[in-house]
PDB file of N, CA and C in Angstrom:
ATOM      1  N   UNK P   1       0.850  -1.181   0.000  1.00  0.00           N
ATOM      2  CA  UNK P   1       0.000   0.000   0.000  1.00  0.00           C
ATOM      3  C   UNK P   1       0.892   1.238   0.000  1.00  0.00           C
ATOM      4  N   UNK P   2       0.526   2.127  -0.159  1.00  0.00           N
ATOM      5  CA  UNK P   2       1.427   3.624  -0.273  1.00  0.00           C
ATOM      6  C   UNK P   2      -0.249   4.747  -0.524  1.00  0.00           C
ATOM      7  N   UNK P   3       0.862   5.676   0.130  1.00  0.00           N
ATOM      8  CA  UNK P   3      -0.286   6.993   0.303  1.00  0.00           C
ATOM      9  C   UNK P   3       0.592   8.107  -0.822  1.00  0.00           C
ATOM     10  N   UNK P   4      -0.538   7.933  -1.100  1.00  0.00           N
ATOM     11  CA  UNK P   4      -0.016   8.946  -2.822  1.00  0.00           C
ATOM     12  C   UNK P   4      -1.275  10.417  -2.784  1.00  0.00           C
ATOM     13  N   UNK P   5      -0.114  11.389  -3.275  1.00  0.00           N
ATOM     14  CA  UNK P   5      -0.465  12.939  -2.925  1.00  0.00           C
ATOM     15  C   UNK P   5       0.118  13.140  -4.680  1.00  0.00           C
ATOM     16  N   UNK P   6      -0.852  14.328  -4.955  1.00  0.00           N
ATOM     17  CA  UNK P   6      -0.601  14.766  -6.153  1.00  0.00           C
ATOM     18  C   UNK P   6       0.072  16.220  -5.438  1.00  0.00           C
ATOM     19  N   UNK P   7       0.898  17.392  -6.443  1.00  0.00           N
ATOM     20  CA  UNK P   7       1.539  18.022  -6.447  1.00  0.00           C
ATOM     21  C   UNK P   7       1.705  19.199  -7.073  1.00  0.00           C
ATOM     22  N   UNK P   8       1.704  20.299  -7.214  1.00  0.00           N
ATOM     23  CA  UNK P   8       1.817  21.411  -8.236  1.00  0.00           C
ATOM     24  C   UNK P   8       3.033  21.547  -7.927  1.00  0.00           C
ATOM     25  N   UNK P   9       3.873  21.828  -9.410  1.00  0.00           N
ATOM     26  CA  UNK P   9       5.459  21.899  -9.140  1.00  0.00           C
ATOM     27  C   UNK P   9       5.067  23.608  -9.384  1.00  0.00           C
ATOM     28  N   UNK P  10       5.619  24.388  -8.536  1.00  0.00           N
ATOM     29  CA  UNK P  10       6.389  25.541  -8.395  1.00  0.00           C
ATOM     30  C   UNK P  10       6.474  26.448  -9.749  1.00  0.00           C
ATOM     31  N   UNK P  11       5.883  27.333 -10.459  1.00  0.00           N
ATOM     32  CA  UNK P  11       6.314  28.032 -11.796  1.00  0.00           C
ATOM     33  C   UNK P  11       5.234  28.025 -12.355  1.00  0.00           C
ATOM     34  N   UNK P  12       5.248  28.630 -13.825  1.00  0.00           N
ATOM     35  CA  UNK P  12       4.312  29.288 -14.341  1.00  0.00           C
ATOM     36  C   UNK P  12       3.481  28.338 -15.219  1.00  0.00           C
ATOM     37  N   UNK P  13       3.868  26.865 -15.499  1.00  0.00           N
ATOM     38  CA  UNK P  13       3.612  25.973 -16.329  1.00  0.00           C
ATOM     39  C   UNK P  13       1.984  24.992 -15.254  1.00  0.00           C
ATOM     40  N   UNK P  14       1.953  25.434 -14.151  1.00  0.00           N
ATOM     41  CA  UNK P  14       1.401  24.358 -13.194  1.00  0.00           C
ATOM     42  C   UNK P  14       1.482  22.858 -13.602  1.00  0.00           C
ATOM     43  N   UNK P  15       2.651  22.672 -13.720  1.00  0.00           N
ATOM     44  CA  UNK P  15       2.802  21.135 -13.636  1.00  0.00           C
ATOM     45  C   UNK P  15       2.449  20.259 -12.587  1.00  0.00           C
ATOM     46  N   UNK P  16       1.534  18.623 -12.837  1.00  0.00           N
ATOM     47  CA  UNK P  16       1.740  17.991 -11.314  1.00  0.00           C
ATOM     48  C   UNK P  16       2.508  17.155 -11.322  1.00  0.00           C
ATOM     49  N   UNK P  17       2.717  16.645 -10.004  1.00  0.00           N
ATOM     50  CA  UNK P  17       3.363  15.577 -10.229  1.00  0.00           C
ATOM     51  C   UNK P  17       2.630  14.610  -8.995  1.00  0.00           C
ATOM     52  N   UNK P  18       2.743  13.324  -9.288  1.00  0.00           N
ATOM     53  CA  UNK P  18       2.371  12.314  -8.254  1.00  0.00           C
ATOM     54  C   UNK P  18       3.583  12.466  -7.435  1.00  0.00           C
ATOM     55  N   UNK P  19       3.228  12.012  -6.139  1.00  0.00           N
ATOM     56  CA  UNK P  19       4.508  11.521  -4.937  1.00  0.00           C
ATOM     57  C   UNK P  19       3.821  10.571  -3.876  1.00  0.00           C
ATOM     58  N   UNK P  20       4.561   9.269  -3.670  1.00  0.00           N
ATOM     59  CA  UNK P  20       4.023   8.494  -2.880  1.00  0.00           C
ATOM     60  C   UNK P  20       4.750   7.892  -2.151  1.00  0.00           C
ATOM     61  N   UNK P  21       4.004   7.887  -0.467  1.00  0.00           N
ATOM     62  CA  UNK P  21       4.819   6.697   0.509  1.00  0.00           C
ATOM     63  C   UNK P  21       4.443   5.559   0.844  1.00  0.00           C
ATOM     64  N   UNK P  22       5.426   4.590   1.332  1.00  0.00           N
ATOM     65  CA  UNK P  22       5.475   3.465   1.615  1.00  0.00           C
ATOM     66  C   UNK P  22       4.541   3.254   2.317  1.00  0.00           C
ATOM     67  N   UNK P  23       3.242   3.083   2.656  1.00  0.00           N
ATOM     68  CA  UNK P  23       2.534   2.310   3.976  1.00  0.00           C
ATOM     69  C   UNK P  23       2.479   1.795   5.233  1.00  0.00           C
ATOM     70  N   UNK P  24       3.906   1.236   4.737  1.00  0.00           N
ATOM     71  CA  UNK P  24       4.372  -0.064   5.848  1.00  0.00           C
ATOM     72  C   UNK P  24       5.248   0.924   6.391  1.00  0.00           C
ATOM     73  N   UNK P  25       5.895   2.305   6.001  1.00  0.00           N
ATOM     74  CA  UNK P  25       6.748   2.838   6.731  1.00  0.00           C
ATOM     75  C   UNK P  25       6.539   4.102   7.182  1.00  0.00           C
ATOM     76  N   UNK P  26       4.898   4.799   7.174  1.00  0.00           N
ATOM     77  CA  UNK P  26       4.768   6.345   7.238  1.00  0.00           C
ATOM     78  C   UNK P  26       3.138   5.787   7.002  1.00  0.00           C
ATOM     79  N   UNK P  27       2.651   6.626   8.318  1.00  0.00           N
ATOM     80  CA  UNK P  27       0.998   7.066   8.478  1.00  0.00           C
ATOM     81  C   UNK P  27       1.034   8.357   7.306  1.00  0.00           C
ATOM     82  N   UNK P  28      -0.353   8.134   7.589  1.00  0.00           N
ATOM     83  CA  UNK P  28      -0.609   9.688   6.489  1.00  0.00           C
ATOM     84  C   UNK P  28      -0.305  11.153   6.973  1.00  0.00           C
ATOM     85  N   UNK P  29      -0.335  10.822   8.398  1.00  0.00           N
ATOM     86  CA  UNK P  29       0.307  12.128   8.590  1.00  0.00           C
ATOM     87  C   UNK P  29       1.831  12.335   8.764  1.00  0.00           C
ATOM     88  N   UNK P  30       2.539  11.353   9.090  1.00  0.00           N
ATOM     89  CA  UNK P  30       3.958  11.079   8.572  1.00  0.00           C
ATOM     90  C   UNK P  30       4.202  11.527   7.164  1.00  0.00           C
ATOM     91  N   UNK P  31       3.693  11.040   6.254  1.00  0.00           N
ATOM     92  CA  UNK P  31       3.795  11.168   4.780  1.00  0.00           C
ATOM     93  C   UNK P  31       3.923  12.761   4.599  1.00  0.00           C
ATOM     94  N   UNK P  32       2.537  12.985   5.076  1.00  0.00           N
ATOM     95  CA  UNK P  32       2.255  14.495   4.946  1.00  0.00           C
ATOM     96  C   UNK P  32       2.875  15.407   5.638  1.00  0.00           C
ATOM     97  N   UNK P  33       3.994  15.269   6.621  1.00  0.00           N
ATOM     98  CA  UNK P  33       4.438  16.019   7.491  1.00  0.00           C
ATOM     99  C   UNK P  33       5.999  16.220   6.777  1.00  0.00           C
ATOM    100  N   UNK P  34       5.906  15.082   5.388  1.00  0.00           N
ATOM    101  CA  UNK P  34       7.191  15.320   4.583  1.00  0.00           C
ATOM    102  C   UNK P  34       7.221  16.347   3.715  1.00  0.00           C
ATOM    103  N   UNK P  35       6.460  17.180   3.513  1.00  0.00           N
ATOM    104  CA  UNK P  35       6.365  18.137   2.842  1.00  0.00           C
ATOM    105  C   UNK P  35       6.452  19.473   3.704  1.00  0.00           C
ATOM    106  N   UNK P  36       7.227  19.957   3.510  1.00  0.00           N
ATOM    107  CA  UNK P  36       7.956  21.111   4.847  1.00  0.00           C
ATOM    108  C   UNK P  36       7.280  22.290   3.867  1.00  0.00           C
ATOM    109  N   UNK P  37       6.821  23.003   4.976  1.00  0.00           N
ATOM    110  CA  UNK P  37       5.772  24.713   4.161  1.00  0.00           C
ATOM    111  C   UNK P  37       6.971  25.424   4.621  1.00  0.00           C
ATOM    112  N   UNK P  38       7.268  26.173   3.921  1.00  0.00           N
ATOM    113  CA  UNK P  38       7.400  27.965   3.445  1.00  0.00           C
ATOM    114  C   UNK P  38       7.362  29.022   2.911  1.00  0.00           C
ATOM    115  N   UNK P  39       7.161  30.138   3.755  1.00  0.00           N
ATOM    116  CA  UNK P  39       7.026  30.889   3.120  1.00  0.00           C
ATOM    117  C   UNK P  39       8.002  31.769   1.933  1.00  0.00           C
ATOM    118  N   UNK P  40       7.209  32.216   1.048  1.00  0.00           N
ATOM    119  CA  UNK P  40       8.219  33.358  -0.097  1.00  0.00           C
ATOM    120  C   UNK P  40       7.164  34.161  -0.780  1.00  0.00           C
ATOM    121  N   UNK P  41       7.913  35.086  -1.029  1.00  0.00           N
ATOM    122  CA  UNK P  41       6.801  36.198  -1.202  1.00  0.00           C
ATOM    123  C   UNK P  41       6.993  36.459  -3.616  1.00  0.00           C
ATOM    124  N   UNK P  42       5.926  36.352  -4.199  1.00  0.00           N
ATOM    125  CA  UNK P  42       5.848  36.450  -5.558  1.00  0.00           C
ATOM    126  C   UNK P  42       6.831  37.645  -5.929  1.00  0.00           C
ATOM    127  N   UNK P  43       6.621  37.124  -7.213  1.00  0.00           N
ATOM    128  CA  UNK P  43       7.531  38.417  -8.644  1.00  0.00           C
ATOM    129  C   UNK P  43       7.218  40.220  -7.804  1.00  0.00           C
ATOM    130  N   UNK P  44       5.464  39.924  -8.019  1.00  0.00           N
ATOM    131  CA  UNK P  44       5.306  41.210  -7.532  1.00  0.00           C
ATOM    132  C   UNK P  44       4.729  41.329  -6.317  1.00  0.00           C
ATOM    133  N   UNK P  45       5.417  40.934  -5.348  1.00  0.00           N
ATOM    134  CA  UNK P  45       5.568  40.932  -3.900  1.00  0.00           C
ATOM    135  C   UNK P  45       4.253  41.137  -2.935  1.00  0.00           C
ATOM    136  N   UNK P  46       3.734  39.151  -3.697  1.00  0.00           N
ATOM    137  CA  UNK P  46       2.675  38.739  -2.507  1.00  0.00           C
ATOM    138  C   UNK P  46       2.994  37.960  -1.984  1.00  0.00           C
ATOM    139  N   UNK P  47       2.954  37.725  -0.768  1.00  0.00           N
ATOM    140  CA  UNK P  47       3.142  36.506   0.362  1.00  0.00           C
ATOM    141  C   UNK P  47       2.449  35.191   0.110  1.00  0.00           C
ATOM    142  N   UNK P  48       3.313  34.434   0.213  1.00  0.00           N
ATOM    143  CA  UNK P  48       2.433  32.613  -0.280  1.00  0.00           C
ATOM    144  C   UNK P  48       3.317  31.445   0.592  1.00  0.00           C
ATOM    145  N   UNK P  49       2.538  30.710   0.886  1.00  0.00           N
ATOM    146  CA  UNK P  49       2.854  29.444   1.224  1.00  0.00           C
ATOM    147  C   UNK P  49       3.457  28.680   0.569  1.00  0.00           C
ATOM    148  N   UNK P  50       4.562  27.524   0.182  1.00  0.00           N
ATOM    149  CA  UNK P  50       4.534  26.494  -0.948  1.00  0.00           C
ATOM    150  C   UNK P  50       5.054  25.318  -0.164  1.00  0.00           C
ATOM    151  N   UNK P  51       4.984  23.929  -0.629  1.00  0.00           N
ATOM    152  CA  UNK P  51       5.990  22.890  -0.007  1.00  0.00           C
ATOM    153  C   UNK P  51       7.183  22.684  -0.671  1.00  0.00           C
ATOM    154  N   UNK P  52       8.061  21.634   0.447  1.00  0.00           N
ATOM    155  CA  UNK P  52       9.214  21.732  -0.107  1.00  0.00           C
ATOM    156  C   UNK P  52       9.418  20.305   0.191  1.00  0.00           C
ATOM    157  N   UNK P  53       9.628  19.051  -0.875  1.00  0.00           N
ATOM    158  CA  UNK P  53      10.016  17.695  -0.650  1.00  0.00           C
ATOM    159  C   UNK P  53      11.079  17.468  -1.028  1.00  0.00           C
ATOM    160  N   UNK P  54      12.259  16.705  -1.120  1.00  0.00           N
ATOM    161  CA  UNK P  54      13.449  16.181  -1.449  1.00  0.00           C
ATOM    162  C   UNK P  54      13.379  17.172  -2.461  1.00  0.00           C
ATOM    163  N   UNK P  55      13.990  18.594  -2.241  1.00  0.00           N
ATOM    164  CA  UNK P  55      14.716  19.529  -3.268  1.00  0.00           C
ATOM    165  C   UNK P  55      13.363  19.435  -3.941  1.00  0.00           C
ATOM    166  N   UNK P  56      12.584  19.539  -3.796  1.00  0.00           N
ATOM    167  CA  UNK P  56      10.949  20.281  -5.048  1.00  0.00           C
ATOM    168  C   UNK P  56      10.573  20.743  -4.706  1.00  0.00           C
ATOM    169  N   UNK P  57       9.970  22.075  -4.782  1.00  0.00           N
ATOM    170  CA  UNK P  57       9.079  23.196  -3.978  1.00  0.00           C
ATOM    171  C   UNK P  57       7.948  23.051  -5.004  1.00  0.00           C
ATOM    172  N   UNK P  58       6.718  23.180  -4.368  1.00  0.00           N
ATOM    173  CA  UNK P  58       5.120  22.703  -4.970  1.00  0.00           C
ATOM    174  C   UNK P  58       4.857  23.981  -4.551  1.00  0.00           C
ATOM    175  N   UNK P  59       3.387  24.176  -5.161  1.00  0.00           N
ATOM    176  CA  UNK P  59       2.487  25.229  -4.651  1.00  0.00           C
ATOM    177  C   UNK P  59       1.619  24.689  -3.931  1.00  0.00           C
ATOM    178  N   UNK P  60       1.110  23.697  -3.540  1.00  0.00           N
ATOM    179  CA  UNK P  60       0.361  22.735  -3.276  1.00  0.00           C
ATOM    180  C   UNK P  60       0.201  21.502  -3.370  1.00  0.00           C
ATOM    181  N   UNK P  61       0.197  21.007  -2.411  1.00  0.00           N
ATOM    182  CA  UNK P  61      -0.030  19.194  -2.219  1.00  0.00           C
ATOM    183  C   UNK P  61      -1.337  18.695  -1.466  1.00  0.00           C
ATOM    184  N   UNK P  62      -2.024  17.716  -2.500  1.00  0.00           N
ATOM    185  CA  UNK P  62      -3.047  17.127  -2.230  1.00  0.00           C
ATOM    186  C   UNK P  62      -3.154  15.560  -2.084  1.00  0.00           C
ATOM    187  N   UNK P  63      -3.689  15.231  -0.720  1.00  0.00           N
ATOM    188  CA  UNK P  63      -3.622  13.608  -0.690  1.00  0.00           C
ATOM    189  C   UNK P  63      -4.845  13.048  -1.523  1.00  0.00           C
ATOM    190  N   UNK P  64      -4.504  12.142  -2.354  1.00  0.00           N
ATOM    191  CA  UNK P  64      -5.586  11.506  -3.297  1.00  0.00           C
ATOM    192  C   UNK P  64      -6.322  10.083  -2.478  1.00  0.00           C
ATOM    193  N   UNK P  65      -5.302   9.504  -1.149  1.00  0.00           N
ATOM    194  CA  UNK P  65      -5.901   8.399  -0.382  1.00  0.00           C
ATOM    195  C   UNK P  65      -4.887   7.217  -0.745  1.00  0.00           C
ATOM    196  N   UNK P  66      -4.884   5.920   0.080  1.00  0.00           N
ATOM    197  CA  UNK P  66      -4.044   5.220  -0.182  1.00  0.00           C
ATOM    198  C   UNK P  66      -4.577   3.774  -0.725  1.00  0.00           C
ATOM    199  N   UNK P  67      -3.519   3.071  -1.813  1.00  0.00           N
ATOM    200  CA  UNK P  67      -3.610   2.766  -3.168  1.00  0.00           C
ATOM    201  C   UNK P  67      -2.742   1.566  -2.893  1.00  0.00           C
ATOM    202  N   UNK P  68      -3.201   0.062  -3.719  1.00  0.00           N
ATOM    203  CA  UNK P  68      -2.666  -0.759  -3.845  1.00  0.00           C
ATOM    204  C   UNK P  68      -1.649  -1.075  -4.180  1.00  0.00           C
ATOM    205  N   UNK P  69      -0.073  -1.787  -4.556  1.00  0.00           N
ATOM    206  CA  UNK P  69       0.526  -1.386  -5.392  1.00  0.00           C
ATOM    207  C   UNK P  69       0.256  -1.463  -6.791  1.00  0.00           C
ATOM    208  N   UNK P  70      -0.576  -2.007  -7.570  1.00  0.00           N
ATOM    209  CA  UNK P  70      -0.741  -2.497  -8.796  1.00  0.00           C
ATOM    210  C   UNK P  70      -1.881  -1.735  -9.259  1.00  0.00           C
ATOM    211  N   UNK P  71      -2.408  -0.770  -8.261  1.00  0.00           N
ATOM    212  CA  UNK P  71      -3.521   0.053  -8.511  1.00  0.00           C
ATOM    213  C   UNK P  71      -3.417   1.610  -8.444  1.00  0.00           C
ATOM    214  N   UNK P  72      -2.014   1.915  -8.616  1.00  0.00           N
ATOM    215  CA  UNK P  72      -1.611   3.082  -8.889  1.00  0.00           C
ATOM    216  C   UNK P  72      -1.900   4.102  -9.818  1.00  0.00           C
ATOM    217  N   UNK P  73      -2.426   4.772  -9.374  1.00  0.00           N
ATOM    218  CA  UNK P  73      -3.261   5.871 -10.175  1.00  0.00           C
ATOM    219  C   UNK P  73      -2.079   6.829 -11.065  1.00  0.00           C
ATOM    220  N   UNK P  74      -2.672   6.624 -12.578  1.00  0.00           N
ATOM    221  CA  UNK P  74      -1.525   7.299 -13.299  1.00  0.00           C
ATOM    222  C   UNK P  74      -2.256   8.555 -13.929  1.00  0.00           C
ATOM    223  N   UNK P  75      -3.189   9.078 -13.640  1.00  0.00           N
ATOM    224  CA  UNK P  75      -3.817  10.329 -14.107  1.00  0.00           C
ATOM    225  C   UNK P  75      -5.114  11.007 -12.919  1.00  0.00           C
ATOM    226  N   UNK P  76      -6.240  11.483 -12.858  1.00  0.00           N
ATOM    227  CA  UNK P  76      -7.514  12.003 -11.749  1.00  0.00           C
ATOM    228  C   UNK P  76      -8.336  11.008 -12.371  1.00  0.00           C
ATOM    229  N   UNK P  77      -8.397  10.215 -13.704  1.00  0.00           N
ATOM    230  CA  UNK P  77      -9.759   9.386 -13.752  1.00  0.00           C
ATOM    231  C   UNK P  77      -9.340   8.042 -13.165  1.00  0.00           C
ATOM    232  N   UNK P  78      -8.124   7.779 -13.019  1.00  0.00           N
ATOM    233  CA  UNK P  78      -7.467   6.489 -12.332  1.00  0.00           C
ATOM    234  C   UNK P  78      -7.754   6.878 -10.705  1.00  0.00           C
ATOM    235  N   UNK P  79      -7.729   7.926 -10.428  1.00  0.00           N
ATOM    236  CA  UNK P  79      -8.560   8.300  -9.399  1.00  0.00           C
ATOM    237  C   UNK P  79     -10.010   7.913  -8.621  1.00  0.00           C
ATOM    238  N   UNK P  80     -10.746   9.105  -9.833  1.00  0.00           N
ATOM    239  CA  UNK P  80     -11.802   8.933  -9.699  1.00  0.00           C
ATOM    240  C   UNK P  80     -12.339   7.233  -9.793  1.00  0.00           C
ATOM    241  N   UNK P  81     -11.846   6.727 -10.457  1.00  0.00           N
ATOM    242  CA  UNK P  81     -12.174   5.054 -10.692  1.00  0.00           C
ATOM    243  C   UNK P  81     -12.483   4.690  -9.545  1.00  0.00           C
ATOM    244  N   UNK P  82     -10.898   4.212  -8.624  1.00  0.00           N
ATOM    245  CA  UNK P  82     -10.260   4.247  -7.343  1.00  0.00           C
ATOM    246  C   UNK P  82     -11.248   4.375  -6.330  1.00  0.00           C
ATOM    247  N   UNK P  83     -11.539   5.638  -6.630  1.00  0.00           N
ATOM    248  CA  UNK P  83     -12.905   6.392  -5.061  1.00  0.00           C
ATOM    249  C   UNK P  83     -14.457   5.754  -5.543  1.00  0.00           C
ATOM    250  N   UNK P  84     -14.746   5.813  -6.530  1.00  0.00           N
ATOM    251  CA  UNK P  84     -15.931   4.936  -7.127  1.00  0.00           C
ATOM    252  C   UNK P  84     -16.142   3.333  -6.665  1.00  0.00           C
ATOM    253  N   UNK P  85     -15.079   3.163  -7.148  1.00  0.00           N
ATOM    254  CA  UNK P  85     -14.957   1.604  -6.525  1.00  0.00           C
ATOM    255  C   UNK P  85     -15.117   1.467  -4.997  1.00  0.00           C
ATOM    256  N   UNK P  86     -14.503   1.789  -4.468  1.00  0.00           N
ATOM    257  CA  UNK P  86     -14.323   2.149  -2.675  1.00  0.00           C
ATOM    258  C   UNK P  86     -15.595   2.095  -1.925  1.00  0.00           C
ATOM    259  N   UNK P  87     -16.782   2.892  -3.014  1.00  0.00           N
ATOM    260  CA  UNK P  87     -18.183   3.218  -2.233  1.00  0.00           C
ATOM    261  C   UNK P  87     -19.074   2.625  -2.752  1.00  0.00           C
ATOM    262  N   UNK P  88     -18.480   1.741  -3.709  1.00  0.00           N
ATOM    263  CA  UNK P  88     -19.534   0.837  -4.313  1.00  0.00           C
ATOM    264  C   UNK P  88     -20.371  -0.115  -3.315  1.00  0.00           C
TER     265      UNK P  88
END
């Protein structure tokens, strides 16, 4: 199992990215407590929050819930599938 969080990488492109932990080695709030907030202030000097994981600064990180290994969500409808199934 692993707890997988989607990601906005940092810049003007809003790229995401998936990031996921081990299960067996990190609760969800472990997981989530790996993403260190700070602050920095924009181009034209507004104050913002962002995370910071192994050298990546995000604008935001979102937990999507935790996932089989073979059921790894590779896009939001591998997602949505995921949570559908769950409440079936």
């Amino acid at each position: 199992m692993r707890h997988v969080f989607k990601a906005t990488k940092l810049g003007w492109k809003s790229e995401k990215e998936g990031v996921w932990f081990d299960a067996d080695q990190y609760s969800k709030d472990e997981a989530q407590a790996e993403f260190k907030p700070y602050q920095g202030i924009t181009q034209r000097g507004y104050p913002y929050t962002g995370y910071e994981y192994d050298g990546q600064k995000y604008h935001d990180v979102t937990y999507l819930g935790e996932f089989e290994d073979e059921e790894m969500p590779q896009n939001d409808t591998d997602v949505l599938n995921a949570l559908f199934r769950r409440f079936k």
